[in-house]
Short mmCIF file of N, CA, C and O in Angstrom, two decimals:
data_model
loop_
_atom_site.label_atom_id
_atom_site.label_comp_id
_atom_site.label_asym_id
_atom_site.label_seq_id
_atom_site.Cartn_x
_atom_site.Cartn_y
_atom_site.Cartn_z
N LEU A 1 -14.35 6.78 -24.91
CA LEU A 1 -13.25 7.13 -24.01
C LEU A 1 -12.06 6.25 -24.35
O LEU A 1 -12.18 5.03 -24.40
N ARG A 2 -10.91 6.84 -24.55
CA ARG A 2 -9.70 6.11 -24.87
C ARG A 2 -8.82 6.04 -23.63
O ARG A 2 -8.81 6.95 -22.81
N THR A 3 -8.07 4.95 -23.54
CA THR A 3 -7.09 4.84 -22.47
C THR A 3 -5.76 4.46 -23.09
O THR A 3 -5.71 3.77 -24.11
N CYS A 4 -4.70 4.93 -22.50
CA CYS A 4 -3.38 4.58 -23.01
C CYS A 4 -3.02 3.18 -22.53
O CYS A 4 -3.62 2.65 -21.59
N GLY A 5 -2.03 2.58 -23.15
CA GLY A 5 -1.61 1.23 -22.77
C GLY A 5 -1.16 1.15 -21.33
O GLY A 5 -1.44 0.18 -20.63
N ALA A 6 -0.45 2.16 -20.86
CA ALA A 6 0.03 2.15 -19.48
C ALA A 6 -1.13 2.17 -18.50
O ALA A 6 -1.10 1.50 -17.47
N CYS A 7 -2.19 2.94 -18.79
CA CYS A 7 -3.35 3.02 -17.90
C CYS A 7 -4.12 1.70 -17.90
O CYS A 7 -4.67 1.30 -16.89
N ALA A 8 -4.16 1.04 -19.05
CA ALA A 8 -4.88 -0.23 -19.15
C ALA A 8 -4.22 -1.31 -18.31
O ALA A 8 -4.87 -2.28 -17.95
N MET A 9 -2.95 -1.14 -17.99
CA MET A 9 -2.23 -2.13 -17.20
C MET A 9 -2.10 -1.68 -15.74
O MET A 9 -1.22 -2.11 -15.03
N SER A 10 -2.98 -0.81 -15.32
CA SER A 10 -2.90 -0.25 -13.97
C SER A 10 -4.20 -0.44 -13.21
O SER A 10 -5.27 -0.53 -13.79
N LEU A 11 -4.05 -0.47 -11.89
CA LEU A 11 -5.20 -0.47 -10.99
C LEU A 11 -5.24 0.88 -10.31
O LEU A 11 -4.21 1.49 -10.04
N ARG A 12 -6.44 1.34 -10.03
CA ARG A 12 -6.61 2.61 -9.33
C ARG A 12 -7.25 2.37 -7.97
O ARG A 12 -7.99 1.41 -7.78
N GLY A 13 -6.96 3.29 -7.08
CA GLY A 13 -7.52 3.17 -5.75
C GLY A 13 -7.55 4.52 -5.06
O GLY A 13 -6.96 5.49 -5.54
N ALA A 14 -8.24 4.58 -3.94
CA ALA A 14 -8.35 5.83 -3.19
C ALA A 14 -8.98 5.55 -1.83
O ALA A 14 -9.61 4.51 -1.62
N CYS A 15 -8.84 6.52 -0.95
CA CYS A 15 -9.59 6.47 0.29
C CYS A 15 -11.06 6.76 -0.06
O CYS A 15 -11.37 7.18 -1.16
N ARG A 16 -11.97 6.56 0.89
CA ARG A 16 -13.40 6.75 0.62
C ARG A 16 -13.76 8.15 0.15
O ARG A 16 -14.69 8.33 -0.63
N CYS A 17 -13.05 9.17 0.61
CA CYS A 17 -13.39 10.54 0.22
C CYS A 17 -12.54 11.03 -0.96
O CYS A 17 -12.63 12.19 -1.34
N ASN A 18 -11.72 10.15 -1.52
CA ASN A 18 -10.87 10.47 -2.68
C ASN A 18 -9.84 11.55 -2.41
O ASN A 18 -9.40 12.22 -3.34
N ASN A 19 -9.43 11.71 -1.18
CA ASN A 19 -8.36 12.66 -0.88
C ASN A 19 -6.99 12.09 -1.23
O ASN A 19 -6.14 12.78 -1.76
N ILE A 20 -6.80 10.81 -0.95
CA ILE A 20 -5.55 10.13 -1.30
C ILE A 20 -5.87 9.13 -2.39
O ILE A 20 -6.66 8.20 -2.19
N CYS A 21 -5.27 9.33 -3.57
CA CYS A 21 -5.54 8.48 -4.73
C CYS A 21 -4.24 7.84 -5.20
O CYS A 21 -3.16 8.42 -5.05
N LEU A 22 -4.35 6.65 -5.78
CA LEU A 22 -3.16 5.98 -6.27
C LEU A 22 -3.43 5.27 -7.59
O LEU A 22 -4.56 4.92 -7.92
N THR A 23 -2.35 5.08 -8.33
CA THR A 23 -2.34 4.27 -9.53
C THR A 23 -1.23 3.26 -9.37
O THR A 23 -0.09 3.63 -9.07
N TRP A 24 -1.56 2.00 -9.55
CA TRP A 24 -0.61 0.90 -9.35
C TRP A 24 -0.41 0.20 -10.68
O TRP A 24 -1.35 -0.30 -11.27
N LYS A 25 0.81 0.16 -11.16
CA LYS A 25 1.15 -0.49 -12.44
C LYS A 25 1.16 -2.00 -12.24
O LYS A 25 2.20 -2.64 -12.16
N ASN A 26 -0.04 -2.56 -12.16
CA ASN A 26 -0.19 -3.99 -11.91
C ASN A 26 -1.63 -4.40 -12.23
O ASN A 26 -2.56 -3.66 -11.96
N ILE A 27 -1.78 -5.57 -12.82
CA ILE A 27 -3.11 -6.15 -13.00
C ILE A 27 -3.10 -7.63 -12.64
O ILE A 27 -3.88 -8.41 -13.15
N ASP A 28 -2.21 -8.02 -11.74
CA ASP A 28 -2.08 -9.41 -11.29
C ASP A 28 -3.03 -9.63 -10.12
O ASP A 28 -2.73 -9.29 -8.98
N PHE A 29 -4.18 -10.22 -10.41
CA PHE A 29 -5.19 -10.44 -9.38
C PHE A 29 -4.98 -11.74 -8.61
O PHE A 29 -5.79 -12.08 -7.75
N SER A 30 -3.90 -12.46 -8.90
CA SER A 30 -3.62 -13.69 -8.16
C SER A 30 -2.89 -13.41 -6.85
O SER A 30 -2.73 -14.31 -6.03
N LEU A 31 -2.45 -12.18 -6.63
CA LEU A 31 -1.75 -11.82 -5.41
C LEU A 31 -2.69 -11.93 -4.21
O LEU A 31 -3.82 -11.45 -4.25
N VAL A 32 -2.23 -12.56 -3.16
CA VAL A 32 -3.05 -12.77 -1.97
C VAL A 32 -2.80 -11.66 -0.96
O VAL A 32 -1.67 -11.50 -0.49
N PRO A 33 -3.81 -10.88 -0.62
CA PRO A 33 -3.64 -9.82 0.40
C PRO A 33 -3.29 -10.43 1.75
O PRO A 33 -3.73 -11.52 2.11
N ARG A 34 -2.46 -9.69 2.50
CA ARG A 34 -2.02 -10.12 3.83
C ARG A 34 -2.68 -9.24 4.88
O ARG A 34 -2.54 -8.02 4.85
N GLN A 35 -3.40 -9.87 5.78
CA GLN A 35 -4.12 -9.14 6.83
C GLN A 35 -3.30 -9.20 8.10
O GLN A 35 -3.18 -10.26 8.72
N CYS A 36 -2.74 -8.07 8.46
CA CYS A 36 -1.91 -7.98 9.66
C CYS A 36 -2.80 -8.11 10.90
O CYS A 36 -3.91 -7.58 10.94
N GLY A 37 -2.31 -8.81 11.89
CA GLY A 37 -3.08 -9.04 13.10
C GLY A 37 -2.88 -8.01 14.18
O GLY A 37 -3.47 -8.13 15.27
N CYS A 38 -2.07 -6.96 13.93
CA CYS A 38 -1.86 -5.96 14.98
C CYS A 38 -3.14 -5.17 15.22
O CYS A 38 -4.05 -5.14 14.39
N SER A 39 -3.21 -4.51 16.36
CA SER A 39 -4.44 -3.79 16.72
C SER A 39 -4.73 -2.63 15.77
O SER A 39 -5.89 -2.36 15.46
N TYR A 40 -3.69 -1.95 15.28
CA TYR A 40 -3.88 -0.82 14.37
C TYR A 40 -4.53 -1.29 13.06
O TYR A 40 -5.55 -0.75 12.65
N CYS A 41 -3.94 -2.28 12.41
CA CYS A 41 -4.46 -2.76 11.12
C CYS A 41 -5.81 -3.46 11.29
O CYS A 41 -6.71 -3.31 10.46
N SER A 42 -5.97 -4.21 12.36
CA SER A 42 -7.23 -4.91 12.61
C SER A 42 -8.38 -3.93 12.79
O SER A 42 -9.47 -4.13 12.27
N ALA A 43 -8.13 -2.84 13.52
CA ALA A 43 -9.18 -1.84 13.76
C ALA A 43 -9.61 -1.16 12.47
O ALA A 43 -10.72 -0.67 12.37
N ARG A 44 -8.73 -1.17 11.47
CA ARG A 44 -9.02 -0.50 10.20
C ARG A 44 -9.32 -1.48 9.07
O ARG A 44 -9.45 -1.10 7.92
N SER A 45 -9.43 -2.77 9.41
CA SER A 45 -9.69 -3.82 8.43
C SER A 45 -8.73 -3.74 7.24
O SER A 45 -9.12 -3.92 6.10
N ALA A 46 -7.47 -3.47 7.52
CA ALA A 46 -6.47 -3.33 6.46
C ALA A 46 -5.90 -4.69 6.07
O ALA A 46 -5.61 -5.53 6.93
N ALA A 47 -5.76 -4.90 4.78
CA ALA A 47 -5.11 -6.09 4.21
C ALA A 47 -4.25 -5.60 3.06
O ALA A 47 -4.74 -4.92 2.16
N TYR A 48 -2.98 -5.93 3.10
CA TYR A 48 -2.03 -5.34 2.17
C TYR A 48 -1.66 -6.28 1.04
O TYR A 48 -1.51 -7.49 1.23
N VAL A 49 -1.50 -5.67 -0.14
CA VAL A 49 -1.13 -6.41 -1.33
C VAL A 49 0.03 -5.65 -1.98
O VAL A 49 0.10 -4.42 -1.92
N SER A 50 0.96 -6.40 -2.57
CA SER A 50 2.11 -5.77 -3.21
C SER A 50 2.70 -6.74 -4.23
O SER A 50 2.42 -7.94 -4.20
N LYS A 51 3.51 -6.18 -5.10
CA LYS A 51 4.22 -6.98 -6.10
C LYS A 51 5.55 -6.30 -6.39
O LYS A 51 5.57 -5.14 -6.80
N SER A 52 6.62 -7.01 -6.17
CA SER A 52 7.96 -6.48 -6.40
C SER A 52 8.10 -5.95 -7.82
O SER A 52 7.65 -6.58 -8.77
N GLY A 53 8.70 -4.77 -7.94
CA GLY A 53 8.95 -4.20 -9.25
C GLY A 53 7.76 -3.51 -9.90
O GLY A 53 7.84 -3.09 -11.04
N SER A 54 6.65 -3.39 -9.19
CA SER A 54 5.48 -2.70 -9.75
C SER A 54 5.39 -1.30 -9.15
O SER A 54 5.41 -1.13 -7.94
N ALA A 55 5.31 -0.30 -10.01
CA ALA A 55 5.33 1.09 -9.58
C ALA A 55 3.98 1.56 -9.04
O ALA A 55 2.93 1.13 -9.51
N VAL A 56 4.04 2.46 -8.08
CA VAL A 56 2.85 3.07 -7.50
C VAL A 56 3.05 4.59 -7.50
O VAL A 56 4.10 5.08 -7.09
N ALA A 57 2.04 5.30 -7.96
CA ALA A 57 2.04 6.77 -7.92
C ALA A 57 0.88 7.20 -7.03
O ALA A 57 -0.24 6.72 -7.18
N VAL A 58 1.16 8.11 -6.10
CA VAL A 58 0.15 8.57 -5.14
C VAL A 58 0.00 10.08 -5.25
O VAL A 58 0.99 10.81 -5.32
N SER A 59 -1.24 10.53 -5.28
CA SER A 59 -1.51 11.97 -5.26
C SER A 59 -2.44 12.27 -4.08
O SER A 59 -3.26 11.45 -3.69
N ILE A 60 -2.26 13.45 -3.53
CA ILE A 60 -3.05 13.88 -2.37
C ILE A 60 -3.68 15.22 -2.70
O ILE A 60 -2.98 16.16 -3.06
N ARG A 61 -4.99 15.29 -2.57
CA ARG A 61 -5.70 16.55 -2.88
C ARG A 61 -5.48 17.59 -1.79
O ARG A 61 -5.13 18.71 -2.04
N ASN A 62 -5.75 17.22 -0.56
CA ASN A 62 -5.60 18.13 0.57
C ASN A 62 -4.58 17.54 1.53
O ASN A 62 -4.89 16.64 2.31
N ARG A 63 -3.36 18.06 1.47
CA ARG A 63 -2.25 17.50 2.26
C ARG A 63 -2.46 17.64 3.77
O ARG A 63 -1.88 16.90 4.54
N THR A 64 -3.30 18.59 4.19
CA THR A 64 -3.55 18.74 5.62
C THR A 64 -4.35 17.56 6.17
O THR A 64 -4.40 17.37 7.39
N LEU A 65 -4.98 16.78 5.28
CA LEU A 65 -5.75 15.61 5.69
C LEU A 65 -4.99 14.30 5.51
O LEU A 65 -5.55 13.22 5.62
N HIS A 66 -3.69 14.40 5.23
CA HIS A 66 -2.83 13.22 5.07
C HIS A 66 -2.13 12.95 6.39
O HIS A 66 -1.32 13.74 6.85
N GLY A 67 -2.48 11.83 7.01
CA GLY A 67 -1.86 11.45 8.26
C GLY A 67 -0.84 10.35 8.05
O GLY A 67 -1.05 9.45 7.23
N VAL A 68 0.26 10.41 8.79
CA VAL A 68 1.30 9.39 8.73
C VAL A 68 1.56 8.94 10.15
O VAL A 68 1.77 9.76 11.04
N SER A 69 1.55 7.62 10.36
CA SER A 69 1.81 7.10 11.70
C SER A 69 2.73 5.89 11.61
O SER A 69 2.86 5.28 10.55
N ASN A 70 3.37 5.58 12.73
CA ASN A 70 4.26 4.41 12.84
C ASN A 70 3.73 3.49 13.92
O ASN A 70 3.21 3.95 14.92
N HIS A 71 3.90 2.21 13.69
CA HIS A 71 3.46 1.20 14.66
C HIS A 71 4.47 0.07 14.68
O HIS A 71 5.33 -0.02 13.80
N GLY A 72 4.35 -0.81 15.64
CA GLY A 72 5.24 -1.97 15.69
C GLY A 72 6.69 -1.54 15.82
O GLY A 72 7.06 -0.83 16.74
N SER A 73 7.51 -1.96 14.86
CA SER A 73 8.94 -1.67 14.90
C SER A 73 9.25 -0.22 14.55
O SER A 73 10.39 0.23 14.71
N GLY A 74 8.28 0.54 14.04
CA GLY A 74 8.48 1.93 13.69
C GLY A 74 9.25 2.14 12.39
O GLY A 74 9.62 3.26 12.07
N GLN A 75 9.45 1.09 11.62
CA GLN A 75 10.22 1.19 10.38
C GLN A 75 9.37 1.61 9.18
O GLN A 75 9.92 2.02 8.17
N ALA A 76 8.08 1.47 9.28
CA ALA A 76 7.19 1.75 8.15
C ALA A 76 6.24 2.89 8.50
O ALA A 76 5.87 3.07 9.66
N ASP A 77 5.85 3.63 7.47
CA ASP A 77 4.90 4.73 7.63
C ASP A 77 3.54 4.30 7.07
O ASP A 77 3.45 3.88 5.92
N PHE A 78 2.51 4.43 7.89
CA PHE A 78 1.15 4.12 7.47
C PHE A 78 0.49 5.42 7.05
O PHE A 78 0.42 6.36 7.83
N HIS A 79 0.03 5.47 5.79
CA HIS A 79 -0.54 6.69 5.22
C HIS A 79 -2.06 6.57 5.24
O HIS A 79 -2.63 5.68 4.63
N GLU A 80 -2.68 7.49 5.96
CA GLU A 80 -4.14 7.46 6.09
C GLU A 80 -4.73 8.83 5.83
O GLU A 80 -4.05 9.85 5.94
N CYS A 81 -5.98 8.83 5.49
CA CYS A 81 -6.73 10.06 5.32
C CYS A 81 -7.38 10.37 6.66
O CYS A 81 -8.14 9.56 7.19
N THR A 82 -7.09 11.53 7.21
CA THR A 82 -7.66 11.88 8.51
C THR A 82 -9.12 12.34 8.39
O THR A 82 -9.80 12.46 9.40
N HIS A 83 -9.59 12.55 7.16
CA HIS A 83 -10.99 12.91 6.96
C HIS A 83 -11.89 11.68 7.03
O HIS A 83 -12.84 11.64 7.80
N CYS A 84 -11.58 10.64 6.23
CA CYS A 84 -12.44 9.45 6.21
C CYS A 84 -11.89 8.29 7.05
O CYS A 84 -12.60 7.34 7.33
N GLY A 85 -10.62 8.37 7.45
CA GLY A 85 -10.03 7.36 8.31
C GLY A 85 -9.42 6.15 7.62
O GLY A 85 -8.91 5.25 8.29
N ASP A 86 -9.43 6.10 6.29
CA ASP A 86 -8.88 4.96 5.57
C ASP A 86 -7.36 4.97 5.56
O ASP A 86 -6.73 6.00 5.31
N VAL A 87 -6.76 3.80 5.81
CA VAL A 87 -5.34 3.59 5.59
C VAL A 87 -5.20 3.13 4.15
O VAL A 87 -5.74 2.11 3.76
N VAL A 88 -4.49 3.91 3.34
CA VAL A 88 -4.39 3.63 1.91
C VAL A 88 -3.18 2.75 1.61
O VAL A 88 -3.26 1.83 0.80
N LEU A 89 -2.06 3.03 2.26
CA LEU A 89 -0.85 2.26 2.00
C LEU A 89 0.11 2.39 3.16
O LEU A 89 -0.04 3.24 4.04
N VAL A 90 1.10 1.51 3.14
CA VAL A 90 2.19 1.55 4.09
C VAL A 90 3.47 1.63 3.27
O VAL A 90 3.59 1.00 2.23
N SER A 91 4.43 2.47 3.72
CA SER A 91 5.66 2.65 2.95
C SER A 91 6.88 2.61 3.86
O SER A 91 6.77 2.78 5.08
N THR A 92 8.02 2.39 3.24
CA THR A 92 9.30 2.46 3.94
C THR A 92 10.37 2.88 2.95
O THR A 92 10.23 2.68 1.74
N GLU A 93 11.42 3.47 3.48
CA GLU A 93 12.56 3.86 2.65
C GLU A 93 13.68 2.86 2.87
O GLU A 93 14.07 2.59 4.01
N ILE A 94 14.18 2.29 1.77
CA ILE A 94 15.29 1.34 1.81
C ILE A 94 16.32 1.81 0.80
O ILE A 94 16.01 1.96 -0.39
N ASP A 95 17.53 2.06 1.26
CA ASP A 95 18.61 2.51 0.38
C ASP A 95 18.18 3.72 -0.45
O ASP A 95 18.39 3.77 -1.67
N ASP A 96 17.56 4.70 0.20
CA ASP A 96 17.12 5.96 -0.42
C ASP A 96 16.03 5.78 -1.47
O ASP A 96 15.82 6.66 -2.31
N GLU A 97 15.34 4.66 -1.47
CA GLU A 97 14.23 4.41 -2.39
C GLU A 97 12.98 4.08 -1.58
O GLU A 97 13.06 3.46 -0.52
N LEU A 98 11.81 4.47 -2.10
CA LEU A 98 10.55 4.22 -1.41
C LEU A 98 9.86 2.96 -1.93
O LEU A 98 9.71 2.78 -3.14
N TYR A 99 9.45 2.12 -1.01
CA TYR A 99 8.71 0.89 -1.28
C TYR A 99 7.37 0.98 -0.57
O TYR A 99 7.24 1.68 0.43
N CYS A 100 6.35 0.24 -1.06
CA CYS A 100 5.06 0.28 -0.38
C CYS A 100 4.25 -0.99 -0.60
O CYS A 100 4.52 -1.78 -1.50
N ALA A 101 3.26 -1.14 0.25
CA ALA A 101 2.21 -2.15 0.11
C ALA A 101 0.89 -1.40 0.21
O ALA A 101 0.76 -0.44 0.97
N ILE A 102 -0.08 -1.83 -0.58
CA ILE A 102 -1.35 -1.12 -0.71
C ILE A 102 -2.45 -1.84 0.06
O ILE A 102 -2.54 -3.07 0.01
N ASN A 103 -3.28 -1.09 0.74
CA ASN A 103 -4.45 -1.67 1.40
C ASN A 103 -5.43 -2.07 0.29
O ASN A 103 -6.00 -1.20 -0.39
N VAL A 104 -5.62 -3.36 0.11
CA VAL A 104 -6.47 -3.86 -0.98
C VAL A 104 -7.88 -3.30 -0.90
O VAL A 104 -8.55 -3.13 -1.92
N ASN A 105 -8.34 -2.95 0.29
CA ASN A 105 -9.69 -2.43 0.47
C ASN A 105 -9.87 -1.04 -0.14
O ASN A 105 -11.00 -0.57 -0.26
N CYS A 106 -8.78 -0.39 -0.54
CA CYS A 106 -8.85 0.92 -1.17
C CYS A 106 -8.78 0.83 -2.69
O CYS A 106 -8.85 1.85 -3.37
N LEU A 107 -8.64 -0.37 -3.24
CA LEU A 107 -8.57 -0.54 -4.69
C LEU A 107 -9.96 -0.68 -5.30
O LEU A 107 -10.84 -1.32 -4.71
N GLN A 108 -10.15 -0.12 -6.48
CA GLN A 108 -11.44 -0.21 -7.16
C GLN A 108 -11.80 -1.67 -7.47
O GLN A 108 -12.96 -2.05 -7.38
N ASP A 109 -10.83 -2.48 -7.84
CA ASP A 109 -11.07 -3.87 -8.22
C ASP A 109 -10.75 -4.86 -7.09
O ASP A 109 -10.38 -6.00 -7.33
N ARG A 110 -10.94 -4.43 -5.85
CA ARG A 110 -10.57 -5.26 -4.69
C ARG A 110 -11.26 -6.62 -4.69
O ARG A 110 -10.69 -7.60 -4.22
N HIS A 111 -12.47 -6.69 -5.22
CA HIS A 111 -13.23 -7.94 -5.24
C HIS A 111 -12.59 -9.00 -6.14
O HIS A 111 -12.92 -10.18 -6.02
N ARG A 112 -11.67 -8.62 -6.99
CA ARG A 112 -11.03 -9.57 -7.91
C ARG A 112 -9.85 -10.30 -7.27
O ARG A 112 -9.34 -11.26 -7.83
N PHE A 113 -9.40 -9.83 -6.10
CA PHE A 113 -8.30 -10.49 -5.39
C PHE A 113 -8.84 -11.61 -4.50
O PHE A 113 -9.99 -11.55 -4.07
N PRO A 114 -8.01 -12.61 -4.20
CA PRO A 114 -8.44 -13.65 -3.26
C PRO A 114 -8.69 -13.06 -1.87
O PRO A 114 -8.26 -11.94 -1.58
N ALA A 115 -9.35 -13.83 -1.04
CA ALA A 115 -9.59 -13.41 0.34
C ALA A 115 -8.24 -13.24 1.06
O ALA A 115 -7.30 -14.01 0.80
N PRO A 116 -8.13 -12.26 1.94
CA PRO A 116 -6.87 -12.05 2.67
C PRO A 116 -6.53 -13.22 3.59
O PRO A 116 -7.43 -13.91 4.08
N VAL A 117 -5.23 -13.42 3.80
CA VAL A 117 -4.76 -14.40 4.77
C VAL A 117 -4.22 -13.65 5.98
O VAL A 117 -3.63 -12.58 5.84
N GLN A 118 -4.46 -14.20 7.15
CA GLN A 118 -3.99 -13.61 8.40
C GLN A 118 -2.50 -13.91 8.56
O GLN A 118 -2.07 -15.03 8.34
N ILE A 119 -1.71 -12.89 8.90
CA ILE A 119 -0.28 -13.07 9.11
C ILE A 119 0.14 -12.37 10.40
O ILE A 119 -0.57 -11.52 10.91
N ASN A 120 1.32 -12.74 10.89
CA ASN A 120 1.88 -12.08 12.06
C ASN A 120 3.39 -12.11 11.94
O ASN A 120 4.00 -13.16 12.06
N PHE A 121 3.98 -10.96 11.65
CA PHE A 121 5.42 -10.83 11.55
C PHE A 121 6.01 -10.08 12.74
O PHE A 121 7.13 -9.61 12.68
N SER A 122 5.28 -9.98 13.83
CA SER A 122 5.71 -9.16 14.96
C SER A 122 7.00 -9.67 15.60
O SER A 122 7.74 -8.89 16.20
N ASN A 123 7.30 -10.95 15.47
CA ASN A 123 8.51 -11.50 16.07
C ASN A 123 9.71 -11.43 15.13
O ASN A 123 10.81 -11.83 15.50
N GLN A 124 9.51 -10.93 13.91
CA GLN A 124 10.59 -10.85 12.94
C GLN A 124 11.50 -9.66 13.27
O GLN A 124 11.02 -8.59 13.64
N SER A 125 12.80 -9.84 13.12
CA SER A 125 13.76 -8.76 13.42
C SER A 125 13.59 -7.62 12.42
O SER A 125 13.12 -7.83 11.30
N PRO A 126 13.99 -6.41 12.82
CA PRO A 126 13.92 -5.27 11.89
C PRO A 126 14.68 -5.53 10.59
O PRO A 126 14.23 -5.14 9.52
N GLU A 127 15.82 -6.19 10.65
CA GLU A 127 16.61 -6.49 9.45
C GLU A 127 15.87 -7.44 8.52
O GLU A 127 15.87 -7.24 7.30
N LEU A 128 15.23 -8.46 9.08
CA LEU A 128 14.47 -9.40 8.26
C LEU A 128 13.25 -8.73 7.64
O LEU A 128 12.89 -9.02 6.50
N LYS A 129 12.60 -7.84 8.39
CA LYS A 129 11.45 -7.12 7.84
C LYS A 129 11.87 -6.29 6.63
O LYS A 129 11.21 -6.34 5.58
N LEU A 130 12.97 -5.54 6.75
CA LEU A 130 13.42 -4.71 5.64
C LEU A 130 13.76 -5.57 4.41
O LEU A 130 13.43 -5.22 3.29
N ALA A 131 14.41 -6.69 4.64
CA ALA A 131 14.76 -7.59 3.52
C ALA A 131 13.50 -8.14 2.86
O ALA A 131 13.41 -8.20 1.62
N ARG A 132 12.51 -8.52 3.66
CA ARG A 132 11.25 -9.04 3.11
C ARG A 132 10.52 -7.96 2.32
O ARG A 132 10.02 -8.20 1.23
N TRP A 133 10.48 -6.74 2.86
CA TRP A 133 9.82 -5.65 2.16
C TRP A 133 10.53 -5.32 0.85
O TRP A 133 9.89 -5.10 -0.17
N ARG A 134 11.88 -5.31 0.87
CA ARG A 134 12.64 -5.04 -0.36
C ARG A 134 12.31 -6.07 -1.44
O ARG A 134 12.19 -5.74 -2.61
N ASP A 135 12.15 -7.30 -1.03
CA ASP A 135 11.88 -8.40 -1.98
C ASP A 135 10.44 -8.45 -2.45
O ASP A 135 10.17 -8.99 -3.52
N ASN A 136 9.50 -7.93 -1.67
CA ASN A 136 8.09 -8.16 -1.96
C ASN A 136 7.22 -6.93 -2.18
O ASN A 136 6.16 -7.04 -2.78
N TRP A 137 7.63 -5.79 -1.69
CA TRP A 137 6.78 -4.61 -1.80
C TRP A 137 6.92 -3.94 -3.16
O TRP A 137 7.90 -4.13 -3.87
N CYS A 138 5.91 -3.14 -3.49
CA CYS A 138 5.90 -2.38 -4.73
C CYS A 138 7.06 -1.39 -4.73
O CYS A 138 7.40 -0.81 -3.70
N TYR A 139 7.63 -1.20 -5.91
CA TYR A 139 8.73 -0.27 -6.06
C TYR A 139 8.78 0.17 -7.52
O TYR A 139 8.61 -0.67 -8.40
N PRO A 140 8.97 1.40 -7.82
CA PRO A 140 9.13 2.54 -6.92
C PRO A 140 7.80 3.16 -6.52
O PRO A 140 6.82 3.06 -7.25
N LEU A 141 7.79 3.80 -5.37
CA LEU A 141 6.67 4.61 -4.92
C LEU A 141 7.01 6.06 -5.22
O LEU A 141 8.07 6.54 -4.85
N ARG A 142 6.09 6.72 -5.93
CA ARG A 142 6.29 8.14 -6.28
C ARG A 142 5.11 8.95 -5.76
O ARG A 142 3.96 8.59 -5.95
N TRP A 143 5.44 10.07 -5.13
CA TRP A 143 4.42 11.01 -4.66
C TRP A 143 4.28 12.09 -5.72
O TRP A 143 5.25 12.70 -6.15
N MET A 144 3.06 12.32 -6.15
CA MET A 144 2.80 13.31 -7.21
C MET A 144 2.37 14.63 -6.61
O MET A 144 1.82 14.72 -5.59
#
């Protein structure tokens, strides 16, 4: 089996039923996943990982099973599979471009990342959140 250079530098992930799949142009396993303390993310054991300037491509097999919800400040969209219940990623639009952070638990090589750290940004202003996401989240996010 041959792989192209671009694929060799990518991580793959999906929800448990493989309805929502992603390819992330990144192989930096030193990134520390961030475990949000809100009730939504805690209930789903979500821990997010991202790297500025790294592209993510997402494909959805059955779009009727793609759920999108907002929580907290309502600035970000949480993408989940309504069949298996996994939150695969969180995204936001900044200056007409899509940025995202990936739930590390949906990546095939999740065991290669460090243990998640608990964080709480609930007191951060909407403007500061957007600036932090622009600086730290994966970009560009493309839907296939």
